[in-house]
XYZ file of C-alpha atoms in Angstrom:
333
model
C -5.899 64.894 -29.988
C -6.116 61.550 -28.130
C -9.158 60.555 -25.896
C -7.222 61.205 -22.871
C -7.082 64.954 -23.739
C -10.446 65.300 -24.893
C -11.878 63.731 -21.362
C -9.800 66.449 -19.700
C -10.791 69.106 -22.101
C -14.667 68.244 -21.976
C -14.283 67.921 -18.051
C -16.220 64.940 -17.580
C -17.020 64.135 -13.766
C -14.025 61.566 -14.092
C -10.960 60.797 -15.878
C -8.140 58.440 -16.387
C -6.284 60.094 -13.525
C -9.241 60.053 -11.089
C -9.758 56.287 -12.050
C -6.218 55.479 -11.440
C -6.102 57.201 -8.046
C -9.467 55.311 -7.133
C -7.729 52.065 -8.040
C -4.900 52.878 -5.604
C -7.377 54.036 -2.806
C -9.635 51.065 -2.980
C -7.061 48.298 -3.687
C -6.906 47.233 -0.098
C -10.818 46.619 0.367
C -11.886 45.184 -2.895
C -11.426 41.808 -4.692
C -9.801 41.864 -8.169
C -12.580 39.739 -9.841
C -11.726 36.741 -12.285
C -12.299 36.768 -15.931
C -14.164 33.807 -17.212
C -14.677 32.162 -20.727
C -16.591 29.315 -22.101
C -15.867 27.421 -25.556
C -19.490 26.368 -25.649
C -20.708 30.150 -25.228
C -18.168 31.085 -27.619
C -19.426 28.845 -30.406
C -23.109 29.957 -29.834
C -21.974 33.709 -30.010
C -19.410 33.222 -32.951
C -17.125 35.734 -30.947
C -14.451 35.212 -28.224
C -16.315 36.158 -24.969
C -14.542 37.129 -21.797
C -16.522 37.456 -18.611
C -15.488 39.759 -16.105
C -17.202 38.341 -12.923
C -18.249 41.457 -10.642
C -20.802 39.136 -9.210
C -17.721 37.730 -7.059
C -17.236 41.294 -5.847
C -17.817 42.063 -2.009
C -21.343 42.794 -1.543
C -21.896 40.575 -4.783
C -21.744 43.265 -7.182
C -19.351 45.999 -9.009
C -21.236 48.950 -6.823
C -18.684 48.273 -3.904
C -15.798 49.809 -6.090
C -17.613 53.118 -6.112
C -19.051 53.204 -2.971
C -15.652 52.202 -1.305
C -13.980 55.100 -3.303
C -16.617 57.743 -2.238
C -16.350 56.536 1.344
C -12.549 56.651 1.611
C -12.325 60.034 -0.178
C -14.099 61.787 2.621
C -12.034 63.752 4.995
C -12.229 62.780 8.622
C -14.685 65.711 9.553
C -17.131 64.538 6.621
C -16.775 60.879 7.479
C -17.733 61.542 11.220
C -21.106 62.592 9.999
C -21.875 59.341 8.238
C -23.192 59.032 4.651
C -26.962 58.434 3.294
C -27.981 57.359 -0.031
C -31.522 56.252 -1.575
C -31.357 52.833 -3.486
C -33.613 49.899 -3.793
C -30.457 47.518 -4.733
C -26.836 46.839 -4.755
C -25.594 50.493 -3.955
C -27.448 50.251 -0.652
C -25.457 47.171 0.343
C -22.301 48.337 -1.143
C -22.240 51.716 0.867
C -23.374 49.875 4.009
C -20.349 47.656 3.695
C -17.894 50.484 2.820
C -19.306 52.577 5.713
C -18.942 49.705 8.159
C -15.322 49.063 7.017
C -14.560 52.797 8.063
C -16.547 52.666 11.075
C -19.006 55.455 10.191
C -22.925 55.436 10.034
C -24.673 54.644 6.814
C -28.338 55.653 6.554
C -30.035 53.961 3.583
C -33.487 55.008 2.284
C -34.889 52.083 0.767
C -38.471 51.976 -1.218
C -40.968 49.387 -0.043
C -40.939 47.620 -3.031
C -37.020 46.775 -2.700
C -36.032 42.857 -3.468
C -35.768 41.157 -0.361
C -32.397 39.715 -0.834
C -30.945 43.387 -1.488
C -32.616 44.582 1.875
C -31.110 41.716 3.705
C -27.647 42.469 2.328
C -28.001 46.133 3.848
C -28.932 44.773 7.203
C -26.151 42.221 7.154
C -23.527 45.024 6.481
C -25.066 47.489 9.196
C -26.865 50.035 7.028
C -29.444 51.778 9.057
C -32.669 51.428 6.907
C -35.344 54.233 6.439
C -38.137 53.061 4.361
C -39.970 55.422 1.830
C -42.574 54.988 -0.960
C -41.454 53.512 -4.126
C -41.546 56.716 -6.130
C -38.227 58.533 -6.676
C -39.562 61.800 -5.361
C -40.400 59.908 -1.945
C -37.071 58.433 -1.977
C -35.123 61.699 -2.639
C -37.441 63.642 -0.106
C -36.778 60.909 2.773
C -33.086 61.192 2.025
C -33.087 65.134 2.284
C -34.942 64.718 5.675
C -32.276 62.370 6.726
C -29.565 64.452 5.836
C -30.875 67.565 7.643
C -31.483 65.469 10.805
C -28.076 63.779 10.883
C -25.753 66.166 8.865
C -24.931 62.985 6.971
C -23.486 63.412 3.175
C -25.349 62.187 0.314
C -23.682 59.668 -1.877
C -25.668 59.257 -5.163
C -25.927 55.806 -6.504
C -24.320 56.563 -9.816
C -24.384 60.518 -10.533
C -21.183 61.164 -8.448
C -17.481 61.555 -9.855
C -16.072 59.333 -6.960
C -18.647 56.665 -7.672
C -17.867 56.907 -11.620
C -14.191 56.725 -10.918
C -14.633 53.776 -8.633
C -16.430 51.752 -11.326
C -13.817 52.744 -13.984
C -11.356 50.586 -12.148
C -12.997 47.590 -13.621
C -11.504 48.749 -16.881
C -8.196 48.958 -15.474
C -8.210 45.297 -14.345
C -10.046 43.893 -17.292
C -7.710 45.239 -20.043
C -4.498 44.177 -18.024
C -6.321 40.557 -17.852
C -7.512 40.593 -21.527
C -5.285 43.096 -23.344
C -6.518 42.398 -26.705
C -10.299 43.067 -26.334
C -11.795 45.127 -29.031
C -15.243 45.511 -27.604
C -16.917 45.841 -24.176
C -20.610 45.119 -23.338
C -22.034 46.828 -20.257
C -25.133 47.191 -18.515
C -26.747 50.680 -18.319
C -29.022 52.128 -15.949
C -28.052 55.477 -14.147
C -24.845 55.326 -16.104
C -22.138 55.281 -13.198
C -20.700 51.993 -14.447
C -20.653 52.352 -18.035
C -19.416 55.861 -17.785
C -16.336 54.829 -15.631
C -15.706 51.796 -17.941
C -15.912 54.168 -20.944
C -13.589 56.869 -19.659
C -10.839 54.307 -18.496
C -11.156 52.002 -21.523
C -11.024 54.507 -24.268
C -8.153 56.258 -22.607
C -6.191 53.241 -22.815
C -7.316 52.113 -26.135
C -9.171 54.857 -28.194
C -10.276 52.289 -30.910
C -12.185 49.946 -28.491
C -15.936 49.872 -28.862
C -18.229 50.394 -26.215
C -21.819 49.202 -26.084
C -24.784 49.505 -23.628
C -26.780 46.832 -22.985
C -30.546 47.659 -21.797
C -34.088 45.935 -21.456
C -36.645 47.038 -23.928
C -39.053 47.832 -21.178
C -36.505 50.379 -19.652
C -34.950 51.702 -23.068
C -34.300 55.183 -21.781
C -30.574 55.265 -22.665
C -31.394 54.312 -26.096
C -33.997 56.879 -26.592
C -31.597 59.265 -25.105
C -28.668 58.489 -27.521
C -31.103 58.878 -30.522
C -32.600 62.115 -29.264
C -29.237 63.479 -28.212
C -30.735 64.639 -24.746
C -31.398 62.747 -21.621
C -34.957 61.000 -21.926
C -36.909 59.868 -18.861
C -40.042 57.228 -19.239
C -43.042 57.538 -17.361
C -42.528 53.739 -16.187
C -40.341 50.893 -16.778
C -41.361 47.250 -17.087
C -38.541 44.600 -16.802
C -37.143 41.763 -14.804
C -33.895 43.604 -14.551
C -34.588 45.554 -11.372
C -31.156 47.024 -11.075
C -31.712 48.824 -14.613
C -34.519 50.965 -13.859
C -32.776 54.123 -13.258
C -32.331 57.340 -15.643
C -29.132 58.762 -16.656
C -27.939 61.670 -14.707
C -26.300 65.055 -15.659
C -22.783 63.823 -14.784
C -23.212 60.440 -16.394
C -25.090 61.653 -19.648
C -22.309 63.846 -21.170
C -20.025 60.403 -21.108
C -22.472 57.951 -22.266
C -23.430 60.704 -25.230
C -19.670 61.050 -26.387
C -18.123 57.707 -25.543
C -20.898 55.043 -25.765
C -20.781 53.606 -29.265
C -24.238 52.393 -29.160
C -27.099 50.720 -27.056
C -28.306 47.191 -27.729
C -31.765 46.591 -26.455
C -33.292 43.153 -25.574
C -36.347 41.440 -24.331
C -36.690 40.116 -20.792
C -36.890 36.523 -22.152
C -33.481 36.789 -23.641
C -32.188 38.024 -20.249
C -33.473 34.911 -18.490
C -31.986 32.732 -21.191
C -28.557 34.352 -20.566
C -29.087 34.002 -16.914
C -29.566 30.227 -17.492
C -26.557 29.910 -19.767
C -24.541 31.739 -16.913
C -25.797 29.194 -14.510
C -25.608 26.264 -16.261
C -22.389 26.765 -18.450
C -20.454 29.199 -16.497
C -21.579 27.732 -13.143
C -22.034 31.625 -11.945
C -25.200 32.899 -10.336
C -25.893 36.303 -12.088
C -28.703 38.549 -11.483
C -31.123 39.712 -14.581
C -29.096 43.145 -14.610
C -25.739 41.194 -14.822
C -26.783 38.924 -17.503
C -28.174 41.498 -19.889
C -24.456 41.682 -21.606
C -24.575 38.146 -22.561
C -28.196 38.559 -23.721
C -27.105 41.345 -26.048
C -24.177 39.828 -27.737
C -26.384 36.579 -28.396
C -29.276 38.820 -29.677
C -30.232 38.944 -33.313
C -29.864 42.752 -33.458
C -26.176 42.316 -32.530
C -25.395 39.284 -34.689
C -27.204 40.609 -37.575
C -25.668 44.365 -37.597
C -23.202 44.363 -40.315
C -21.369 47.401 -38.610
C -20.440 45.153 -35.640
C -19.186 42.131 -37.587
C -15.525 42.821 -36.678
C -16.244 42.862 -32.869
C -14.435 39.927 -32.305
C -12.828 39.752 -28.601
C -15.498 40.852 -26.514
C -15.481 41.717 -22.864
C -18.885 41.178 -20.882
C -19.297 42.740 -17.529
C -21.268 40.298 -15.259
C -22.228 43.183 -12.996
C -23.889 41.335 -10.126
C -25.138 38.254 -8.558
C -27.713 39.011 -5.965
C -30.538 37.005 -7.029
C -33.803 36.531 -4.938
C -34.044 32.891 -4.683
C -37.174 32.870 -2.312
C -39.589 32.239 -5.031
C -37.449 29.259 -6.326
C -37.217 27.768 -2.717
C -40.910 28.148 -2.116
C -41.659 26.389 -5.660
C -39.389 23.472 -4.252
C -41.104 23.363 -0.922
C -44.449 22.680 -2.683
């Protein structure tokens, strides 16, 4: 039985058909992002690396794909009521932009500790901000209140089949751009990105390997894979603010079945990968987006004999929304 048949049998929240439909739906609105490579970084890694630059996507991150698919999947009656989400980062901006393009309201619940640059993106794209406390319980309760008051529909940041299908369009593009890839390394948080990418990539090439990249200070996905069930952490500590969410009931089955392994890295390794992206690729990448490069350069990846035959590797640079305020302030001093 091939992977596509397995996917349908297991009834994941997305399959190759829904991902192909998403590609047609969102094609008029998204950018087909470029793939970069660097002989210098290849030499450092000992591999052929191909960087899928979702940092150049509208809104500065891959999230626009899923948000756009969700927004344009709504019928007219649903769309007229508007949409609501809770997010501290790129999904908030992406949903705001997609809703603006369709001409419908977007109510965005944002925790008080959200990065300033990402809040400014929501404002730029016309999202209506409602503040919450930082705890997930506060975010969810405020979102529920907004839904009750407005009738708006919830678009979850990752635990939604439409979101997963939209993110999966990355694989369709990347494997057309670089068909010889034998491995993909993808950031993991709530799992929407890697779920969509895994379903599509393994339907196209069942032999391709999919690795998740995760900070050691937020290693719930690695713990979940080891335990065979969703594990959540009492707290997370990482510079990668976009990788602090936990797997959902729709993303976990896909991660469990289709993601081959999880590579965890230190924050110092993430910062070094950001530096390489800036200095060598000439690309601004946020910590969450640089973690794939950090993973392939890590000792744990290089020294694992099971992975020595991973030679042609696609790395998802998932976003480029970096808060540069601290840098500018230090420069002024």
